[in-house]
Short mmCIF file of C-alpha atoms in Angstrom, two decimals:
data_model
loop_
_atom_site.label_atom_id
_atom_site.label_comp_id
_atom_site.label_asym_id
_atom_site.label_seq_id
_atom_site.Cartn_x
_atom_site.Cartn_y
_atom_site.Cartn_z
CA MET W 6 84.18 128.50 183.47
CA VAL W 7 86.94 126.43 185.11
CA ASP W 8 89.88 128.44 186.36
CA PRO W 9 92.99 126.17 186.09
CA ALA W 10 94.70 128.17 188.81
CA SER W 11 92.16 127.29 191.49
CA GLN W 12 89.85 124.63 190.10
CA ALA W 13 90.07 121.23 188.47
CA LEU W 14 88.01 118.74 186.56
CA SER W 15 86.45 115.85 188.48
CA VAL W 16 85.50 112.24 187.74
CA SER W 17 81.69 112.11 187.58
CA ASN W 18 79.58 110.39 190.27
CA HIS W 19 76.60 109.97 187.91
CA VAL W 20 75.30 106.79 186.36
CA SER W 21 76.61 107.21 182.78
CA THR W 22 73.34 106.05 181.17
CA ASP W 23 70.92 108.17 183.25
CA GLY W 24 70.52 110.94 180.70
CA SER W 25 71.88 113.65 182.92
CA LEU W 26 74.77 114.54 180.62
CA GLY W 27 72.52 115.88 177.91
CA PRO W 28 72.17 115.10 174.18
CA GLU W 29 74.90 114.53 171.73
CA VAL W 30 74.10 117.82 170.07
CA ALA W 31 73.32 120.38 172.80
CA ALA W 32 72.05 123.91 172.32
CA PHE W 33 74.45 126.75 173.01
CA ASP W 34 72.70 127.69 176.30
CA ALA W 35 71.89 124.13 177.42
CA VAL W 36 72.75 122.98 180.91
CA SER W 37 73.60 119.64 182.33
CA SER W 38 72.39 118.27 185.67
CA ASP W 39 75.72 116.51 186.14
CA ARG W 40 77.68 118.99 188.20
CA ASP W 41 80.98 117.49 186.98
CA ALA W 42 80.08 117.74 183.26
CA PHE W 43 81.95 120.30 181.16
CA ARG W 44 82.04 121.62 177.57
CA PHE W 45 84.49 123.65 175.52
CA GLU W 46 83.87 127.26 174.39
CA VAL W 47 85.92 129.03 171.77
CA GLU W 48 85.52 132.67 170.67
CA ASN W 49 86.44 133.01 166.98
CA PRO W 50 85.59 136.46 165.61
CA VAL W 51 87.20 136.06 162.20
CA SER W 52 85.92 132.80 160.71
CA ASP W 53 82.71 131.04 159.88
CA ASP W 54 84.57 127.86 159.29
CA PRO W 55 83.80 124.82 161.54
CA VAL W 56 85.55 125.05 164.91
CA SER W 57 87.17 122.07 166.57
CA VAL W 58 89.17 121.39 169.67
CA ALA W 59 91.55 118.54 170.50
CA LEU W 60 91.55 116.97 173.97
CA THR W 61 94.41 114.85 175.21
CA ILE W 62 94.65 113.01 178.58
CA ALA W 63 97.81 111.29 179.76
CA ASP W 64 99.62 109.64 176.85
CA ARG W 65 96.48 108.65 174.91
CA LEU W 66 95.74 109.89 171.38
CA PRO W 67 93.97 113.22 171.09
CA ILE W 68 90.19 113.27 170.70
CA LEU W 69 88.82 115.86 168.21
CA TYR W 70 85.59 117.59 169.05
CA ASN W 71 83.47 119.75 166.74
CA LEU W 72 81.95 122.81 168.44
CA ASP W 73 78.53 122.70 166.79
CA ALA W 74 76.59 125.08 169.12
CA ARG W 75 77.01 128.71 168.15
CA SER W 76 76.01 132.12 169.47
CA GLY W 77 77.56 135.00 167.43
CA ASN W 78 81.26 134.37 167.40
CA ARG W 79 81.30 131.96 170.27
CA TYR W 80 81.14 128.21 169.78
CA ARG W 81 80.44 125.43 172.23
CA SER W 82 80.87 121.63 172.19
CA HIS W 83 78.40 119.09 173.52
CA PHE W 84 78.72 118.12 177.17
CA LEU W 85 81.50 115.77 178.28
CA ARG W 86 82.30 114.03 181.54
CA LEU W 87 85.32 112.28 182.94
CA VAL W 88 84.77 108.67 183.94
CA GLY W 89 86.89 106.05 185.76
CA ASP W 90 86.66 102.87 183.70
CA GLY W 91 86.20 101.47 180.23
CA GLU W 92 82.63 100.34 180.83
CA ASP W 93 81.61 103.99 181.43
CA VAL W 94 83.57 105.16 178.45
CA SER W 95 81.54 102.94 176.10
CA ALA W 96 78.27 103.52 177.89
CA LEU W 97 77.09 106.22 175.49
CA GLY W 98 78.81 104.81 172.43
CA VAL W 99 82.28 105.62 171.25
CA LEU W 100 81.53 107.86 168.35
CA ASN W 101 80.66 111.11 170.18
CA GLN W 102 83.25 110.52 172.95
CA GLN W 103 81.05 112.18 175.63
CA ASN W 104 82.52 109.94 178.34
CA VAL W 105 86.29 110.29 178.63
CA LEU W 106 88.58 108.00 180.61
CA ALA W 107 90.66 109.78 183.30
CA GLN W 108 92.47 109.16 186.58
CA ILE W 109 93.18 111.47 189.50
CA GLY W 110 96.33 113.44 188.74
CA ASP W 111 95.96 113.32 184.99
CA ASP W 112 96.47 116.52 183.00
CA VAL W 113 93.66 117.33 180.60
CA ILE W 114 95.21 119.24 177.70
CA ILE W 115 92.97 121.24 175.43
CA ARG W 116 94.31 122.55 172.09
CA TYR W 117 92.64 124.94 169.68
CA GLU W 118 94.24 126.03 166.44
CA PRO W 119 92.52 129.14 165.01
CA GLY W 120 94.87 129.24 162.04
CA THR W 121 97.91 127.76 160.51
CA GLY W 122 101.00 128.16 162.68
CA CYS W 123 99.22 129.26 165.83
CA ALA W 124 97.62 127.32 168.64
CA ASP W 125 95.95 128.04 171.91
CA ARG W 126 96.67 125.38 174.57
CA HIS W 127 95.32 124.98 178.03
CA ARG W 128 96.04 122.41 180.77
CA ILE W 129 93.61 121.49 183.51
CA ARG W 130 94.30 118.79 186.09
CA VAL W 131 92.03 116.14 187.51
CA CYS W 132 91.66 117.11 191.18
CA ARG W 133 93.61 119.90 192.93
CA PRO W 134 96.97 119.30 194.69
CA ALA W 135 96.72 117.47 198.12
CA SER W 136 98.27 120.47 199.84
CA GLU W 137 95.19 122.63 199.23
CA GLN W 138 93.05 120.71 201.80
CA ASN W 139 89.67 121.69 200.31
CA ASN W 140 86.64 119.43 201.04
CA ASP W 141 83.88 121.86 199.94
CA HIS W 142 80.45 120.33 199.56
CA PRO W 143 79.27 119.96 196.85
CA ASN W 144 81.85 121.97 194.83
CA GLN W 145 84.11 119.17 193.59
CA SER W 146 85.97 121.48 191.23
CA ARG W 147 88.01 122.71 194.19
CA HIS W 148 88.57 119.28 195.82
CA ASP W 149 92.14 118.31 196.56
CA VAL W 150 93.42 114.75 196.13
CA ARG W 151 92.95 112.58 199.28
CA TYR W 152 95.32 109.65 199.56
CA LEU W 153 94.12 106.36 201.08
CA PRO W 154 96.80 104.45 203.03
CA LEU W 155 96.42 100.64 202.62
CA ARG W 156 98.33 97.53 203.61
CA ILE W 157 97.54 94.09 202.22
CA THR W 158 98.17 90.75 203.86
CA VAL W 159 97.52 87.51 201.93
CA PHE W 160 97.07 84.24 203.82
CA SER W 161 97.74 80.95 202.13
CA ARG W 162 94.98 78.64 200.96
CA PRO W 163 94.16 75.67 203.22
CA GLY W 164 95.31 72.31 201.90
CA ARG W 165 93.53 69.02 202.72
CA ALA W 166 94.91 65.55 203.18
CA THR W 167 94.46 62.45 205.44
CA LEU W 168 96.67 60.83 207.97
CA ALA W 169 98.82 58.17 206.36
CA SER W 170 98.99 56.22 209.62
CA ALA W 171 97.26 56.21 212.99
CA VAL W 172 98.67 58.39 215.87
CA SER W 173 98.31 58.14 219.59
CA ASP W 174 97.51 61.21 221.68
CA SER W 175 101.26 61.73 222.43
CA ASP W 176 102.95 61.08 219.05
CA GLN W 177 105.17 64.03 218.04
CA THR W 178 105.37 63.04 214.41
CA LEU W 179 102.45 62.96 211.95
CA ARG W 180 102.66 61.17 208.62
CA LEU W 181 100.83 62.35 205.48
CA PRO W 182 100.81 61.03 201.92
CA SER W 183 102.94 64.08 200.98
CA VAL W 184 104.16 67.30 202.53
CA ALA W 185 105.18 68.86 199.21
CA ASP W 186 102.69 71.74 199.42
CA ILE W 187 102.67 72.36 203.16
CA GLN W 188 104.24 75.41 204.84
CA PRO W 189 107.66 74.66 206.53
CA SER W 190 106.13 75.15 209.97
CA GLY W 191 102.68 75.99 211.28
CA HIS W 192 99.52 74.33 212.43
CA VAL W 193 97.28 71.59 211.22
CA LEU W 194 93.74 70.63 212.19
CA ILE W 195 93.11 66.89 212.53
CA GLY W 196 89.44 65.89 212.44
CA SER W 197 86.61 68.29 212.00
CA GLY W 198 84.12 70.42 213.95
CA ASP W 199 84.43 70.78 217.70
CA GLY W 200 86.05 67.32 217.94
CA GLY W 201 89.09 68.38 215.95
CA GLU W 202 92.58 68.70 217.38
CA LEU W 203 95.00 71.56 216.56
CA VAL W 204 98.66 70.62 216.35
CA HIS W 205 101.67 72.84 215.95
CA TYR W 206 104.54 71.36 213.94
CA ALA W 207 108.08 72.68 213.81
CA GLY W 208 109.26 71.21 210.53
CA THR W 209 108.74 68.71 207.73
CA ASN W 210 110.53 65.64 206.40
CA ALA W 211 109.75 65.56 202.75
CA GLY W 212 111.23 62.07 202.13
CA ALA W 213 109.08 60.47 204.76
CA GLY W 214 106.04 62.72 204.34
CA GLU W 215 106.23 63.74 207.97
CA LEU W 216 105.41 66.68 210.14
CA THR W 217 107.95 66.78 212.92
CA GLY W 218 108.40 68.37 216.32
CA CYS W 219 104.68 68.37 216.92
CA ILE W 220 103.06 69.93 219.96
CA ARG W 221 99.66 68.30 220.42
CA GLY W 222 96.35 69.84 221.49
CA VAL W 223 97.11 73.54 221.17
CA ALA W 224 94.77 76.60 221.03
CA GLY W 225 92.36 75.11 223.51
CA THR W 226 92.01 71.66 221.93
CA ALA W 227 92.84 68.35 223.51
CA PRO W 228 95.42 65.73 222.28
CA ILE W 229 93.57 62.64 221.16
CA ALA W 230 94.35 59.49 219.16
CA HIS W 231 93.42 59.49 215.47
CA ALA W 232 92.96 56.65 213.02
CA ALA W 233 94.66 56.43 209.67
CA GLY W 234 92.58 58.30 207.14
CA ALA W 235 91.48 61.08 209.52
CA PRO W 236 91.07 64.35 207.69
CA VAL W 237 93.86 67.01 208.05
CA VAL W 238 93.69 70.67 207.12
CA TYR W 239 96.96 72.56 206.73
CA SER W 240 98.33 75.82 205.48
CA SER W 241 99.41 75.28 201.88
CA THR W 242 102.12 77.00 199.83
CA THR W 243 99.55 78.58 197.52
CA PRO W 244 98.40 82.15 198.34
CA SER W 245 94.70 82.88 198.53
CA ALA W 246 95.26 85.72 196.05
CA SER W 247 98.12 86.49 193.66
CA LYS W 248 99.75 89.92 193.32
CA THR W 249 97.98 90.23 189.96
CA ASP W 250 94.64 89.64 191.65
CA ILE W 251 95.43 92.28 194.28
CA GLU W 252 96.54 94.85 191.76
CA ALA W 253 93.20 94.34 189.89
CA ASP W 254 91.38 95.00 193.12
CA LEU W 255 93.47 98.10 193.79
CA THR W 256 92.70 99.32 190.27
CA SER W 257 88.95 98.96 190.95
CA VAL W 258 89.35 100.88 194.22
CA ASN W 259 91.05 103.73 192.43
CA GLU W 260 88.38 103.70 189.67
CA ARG W 261 85.57 103.90 192.15
CA PHE W 262 86.99 106.36 194.62
CA ALA W 263 88.21 108.70 191.88
CA GLN W 264 84.61 110.08 191.81
CA SER W 265 85.25 111.41 195.35
CA GLY W 266 88.80 112.60 194.68
CA ILE W 267 90.41 109.73 196.59
CA LYS W 268 93.34 107.69 195.42
CA VAL W 269 95.31 104.74 196.91
CA ARG W 270 98.60 105.95 198.30
CA ARG W 271 101.53 104.24 196.63
CA PRO W 272 103.50 102.14 197.33
CA VAL W 273 101.21 99.69 198.96
CA THR W 274 102.82 97.08 201.24
CA ILE W 275 101.63 93.66 200.05
CA ASP W 276 102.62 90.74 202.39
CA LEU W 277 102.43 87.58 200.42
CA GLY W 278 104.32 85.49 202.91
CA GLY W 279 107.93 84.30 202.79
CA ALA W 280 110.01 82.91 199.95
CA GLY W 281 107.98 82.15 196.85
CA SER W 282 105.07 84.34 197.85
CA SER W 283 103.25 81.37 199.23
CA GLY W 284 100.94 83.42 201.47
CA ARG W 285 101.23 83.97 205.23
CA VAL W 286 100.78 80.83 207.35
CA LEU W 287 97.21 80.45 208.46
CA PRO W 288 96.64 81.07 212.21
CA PRO W 289 94.91 78.13 213.96
CA ALA W 290 91.62 80.03 214.19
CA VAL W 291 91.56 80.60 210.39
CA LEU W 292 92.53 77.07 209.22
CA ALA W 293 88.91 76.00 208.83
CA GLY W 294 87.86 79.27 207.43
CA TYR W 295 87.46 82.89 208.69
CA ARG W 296 84.38 83.22 210.96
CA PHE W 297 82.73 86.55 211.49
CA PRO W 298 79.45 87.91 213.01
CA SER W 299 76.22 87.87 210.93
CA VAL W 300 75.37 91.54 211.58
CA PHE W 301 76.58 94.71 213.17
CA ASP W 302 74.87 94.97 216.58
CA VAL W 303 75.67 98.43 217.95
CA PRO W 304 75.98 99.09 220.83
CA ASN W 305 75.71 95.44 221.85
CA GLN W 306 78.36 94.03 219.46
CA GLU W 307 79.72 90.72 220.56
CA PRO W 308 83.49 90.46 221.17
CA PRO W 309 85.55 89.57 218.11
CA THR W 310 85.43 85.97 217.00
CA ASP W 311 88.45 83.74 217.31
CA SER W 312 89.20 84.31 213.63
CA GLU W 313 88.89 88.12 214.06
CA GLN W 314 91.15 88.01 217.09
CA ALA W 315 93.78 86.11 215.10
CA VAL W 316 93.78 88.86 212.45
CA ILE W 317 93.70 91.67 215.00
CA ALA W 318 96.88 90.26 216.53
CA LEU W 319 98.68 90.78 213.18
CA ARG W 320 97.49 94.37 212.74
CA SER W 321 99.60 97.48 212.69
CA LEU W 322 99.29 100.07 215.45
CA GLU W 323 99.33 102.84 212.82
CA PRO W 324 96.03 104.66 213.49
CA ASN W 325 95.41 105.91 209.94
CA LEU W 326 96.12 102.66 207.99
CA ILE W 327 93.40 100.50 206.44
CA GLU W 328 94.39 96.89 206.27
CA ILE W 329 92.90 94.36 203.91
CA PHE W 330 93.33 90.58 204.64
CA TYR W 331 92.86 88.00 201.93
CA VAL W 332 91.62 84.52 202.90
CA ASP W 333 90.39 81.58 200.87
CA HIS W 334 87.10 80.97 202.66
CA MET W 335 84.97 82.91 205.12
CA TYR W 336 81.54 82.39 206.55
CA LYS W 337 79.08 83.68 209.12
CA ILE W 338 79.66 82.25 212.56
CA ASP W 339 76.04 81.11 212.97
CA ASP W 340 75.86 79.48 209.54
CA SER W 341 76.19 75.65 209.99
CA ALA W 342 76.44 75.23 206.17
CA GLN W 343 79.45 77.63 206.10
CA ALA W 344 78.27 79.20 202.92
CA PRO W 345 81.15 81.24 201.36
CA GLN W 346 80.88 85.02 201.86
CA HIS W 347 82.66 87.77 199.90
CA GLY W 348 83.93 90.09 202.61
CA TYR W 349 83.49 91.63 205.99
CA SER W 350 84.84 94.82 207.51
CA ARG W 351 85.25 96.13 211.11
CA PRO W 352 84.57 99.84 211.20
CA ALA W 353 85.26 101.79 214.35
CA LEU W 354 81.62 101.87 215.48
CA ILE W 355 81.61 98.17 216.38
CA ASN W 356 84.82 98.23 218.31
CA ASN W 357 83.78 98.01 221.97
CA SER W 358 87.35 97.37 223.12
CA ALA W 359 90.22 99.65 223.97
CA ASP W 360 92.37 98.04 221.31
CA PRO W 361 92.59 100.34 218.27
CA ARG W 362 93.66 97.37 216.14
CA ALA W 363 90.16 95.93 216.36
CA GLN W 364 88.81 98.45 213.84
CA ASN W 365 89.41 99.83 210.35
CA PHE W 366 90.28 96.58 208.63
CA ALA W 367 88.49 94.23 206.25
CA VAL W 368 88.78 90.59 205.26
CA VAL W 369 87.89 89.40 201.77
CA SER W 370 87.74 85.88 200.32
CA SER W 371 88.41 84.04 197.15
CA ALA W 372 84.65 84.35 196.48
CA ARG W 373 84.93 88.14 196.43
CA LYS W 374 83.44 90.13 193.54
CA VAL W 375 85.05 92.78 191.46
CA LEU W 376 83.79 95.58 193.70
CA THR W 377 83.97 93.80 197.11
CA VAL W 378 87.24 95.45 198.27
CA ALA W 379 86.00 98.95 197.40
CA HIS W 380 82.63 98.21 199.06
CA GLU W 381 84.33 97.13 202.32
CA ILE W 382 86.44 100.23 202.33
CA MET W 383 83.24 102.27 202.12
CA HIS W 384 82.10 100.64 205.38
CA LEU W 385 85.35 101.77 207.05
CA LEU W 386 85.33 105.36 205.71
CA LEU W 387 81.62 105.90 206.39
CA ASN W 388 81.95 104.11 209.69
CA ASP W 389 78.60 102.60 209.16
CA GLY W 390 76.69 99.38 208.40
CA HIS W 391 74.36 98.92 205.46
CA ARG W 392 71.61 101.50 205.14
CA VAL W 393 68.01 101.17 204.17
CA GLY W 394 67.42 102.76 200.81
CA ASP W 395 70.83 102.67 199.08
CA PRO W 396 69.90 102.33 195.42
CA ARG W 397 70.95 99.47 193.17
CA THR W 398 73.63 101.68 191.66
CA ALA W 399 75.33 102.59 194.98
CA LEU W 400 78.78 101.19 195.87
CA PHE W 401 77.43 100.96 199.42
CA ASN W 402 74.45 98.74 198.39
CA GLU W 403 74.40 95.56 200.37
CA SER W 404 74.22 93.28 197.30
CA THR W 405 77.45 94.20 195.50
CA THR W 406 77.41 93.26 191.85
CA ASP W 407 80.14 91.37 190.11
CA SER W 408 80.18 93.80 187.24
CA LYS W 409 81.49 97.28 186.31
CA ALA W 410 78.49 97.98 184.02
CA PRO W 411 77.26 101.59 184.23
CA ASP W 412 74.25 100.65 186.31
CA SER W 413 76.07 98.27 188.68
CA THR W 414 76.89 99.00 192.29
CA LYS W 415 79.73 101.50 191.69
CA ARG W 416 78.50 105.04 192.46
CA ILE W 417 79.28 107.21 195.51
CA GLY W 418 76.78 109.99 196.51
CA PRO W 419 75.73 112.51 195.90
CA TYR W 420 74.21 111.55 192.57
CA PRO W 421 70.53 111.51 191.40
CA ASP W 422 69.65 107.91 192.25
CA ALA W 423 70.98 108.24 195.81
CA THR W 424 69.51 111.71 196.32
CA ALA W 425 66.12 110.50 195.25
CA ALA W 426 66.36 107.69 197.78
CA GLY W 427 67.30 110.11 200.57
CA VAL W 428 70.81 108.75 201.16
CA GLY W 429 74.39 109.59 200.25
CA VAL W 430 74.11 113.33 200.04
CA PHE W 431 77.22 113.87 202.17
CA ASP W 432 78.99 110.57 201.41
CA THR W 433 81.74 112.13 199.33
CA SER W 434 82.65 114.79 201.86
CA LYS W 435 82.53 112.30 204.70
CA ILE W 436 84.72 109.63 203.19
CA ARG W 437 87.18 112.35 202.04
CA ALA W 438 87.58 113.49 205.65
CA SER W 439 87.91 109.86 206.81
CA ALA W 440 90.66 109.19 204.25
CA GLU W 441 92.72 111.79 205.98
CA THR W 442 91.95 110.70 209.55
CA LEU W 443 90.26 107.31 209.97
CA PRO W 444 87.24 107.13 212.31
CA GLY W 445 88.14 105.90 215.74
#
């Protein structure tokens, strides 16, 4: 029995197609191995007529359930579970409605009408109020809501052009075929590889296609002469992700972390740059792509790369704020082919510096998958690198899938696949504690 005064319903961790919920028609005394499964029970001493109950969540239409299992004058429904996304809702078919869509904070309203003109109505919430501060393991029915503080920064996409005319090593004006999609001020990279030159420009002359007020050879590069046609990389006026893209990622985060009673705290600050939401101007060290280490190497982690240092410099000093940075392209620092990567996070365990900004942030690229942001947040909350044994259905699995299918990488332990693999038993309780106070 769920006591609405002290308990709540929870979004299930289980893989929806693993058979743990039980059959569509369950015996009266049947049990489910899904600890978050529930069923309705009605006591009706006066009627042998079929008994049904209506369930309503949020503003969606009621779902009618027949209570087919009977013992004396008590009737029970089949087992139900709350799930976080439409893919799980349809996993067992839509006719029996065993998987029901819900979000943290929803009210589940159960209505039973034993006769004309009378009705019995109960309300149970999804997760307990945040003020209750209960992180019992593994009793999710008493878990309070934990809010995850996030801040989003979106860099612009790099643009590419060529010099329209040759320049000496001292020219303070650069001419391009067009400066229509270049940021009003910033940096450009002329040339490529280690032989490139970084230039800071103070303004643009649209009519002449010029970058003006140039300071040559910045950020450790040397001013050199360049021929007409030399490649130029600049910070464009197109963001690497739109607000719609970001909201879709935040929706996926909420869907995934609902199974642990965690929800993104609103409002989320989203920095899309200046006028026109063109994205933040790319720092010099990110113009050619965001470079990051190939692996976590604790306790011998190398110092942050130049790209990481550029992002760290923009970070907040707020100790309990996760920051997500969006870039167009990112690659491993030792990969000469610069193959695009999906994302990379810096949990506290790899921060060998005294700077608290060098931890608890993640960078994701335009190549990210639907679950990449949620996966990188798992790294930060667990304060860990990839583990041996995480099953294919785990959100923390190294090979994140680009799908929300029931058997994709979207589950947070404990659940049967993870328990069988010997991992994830305390993941929910650990990340809930970290959502309140980030590791550091």
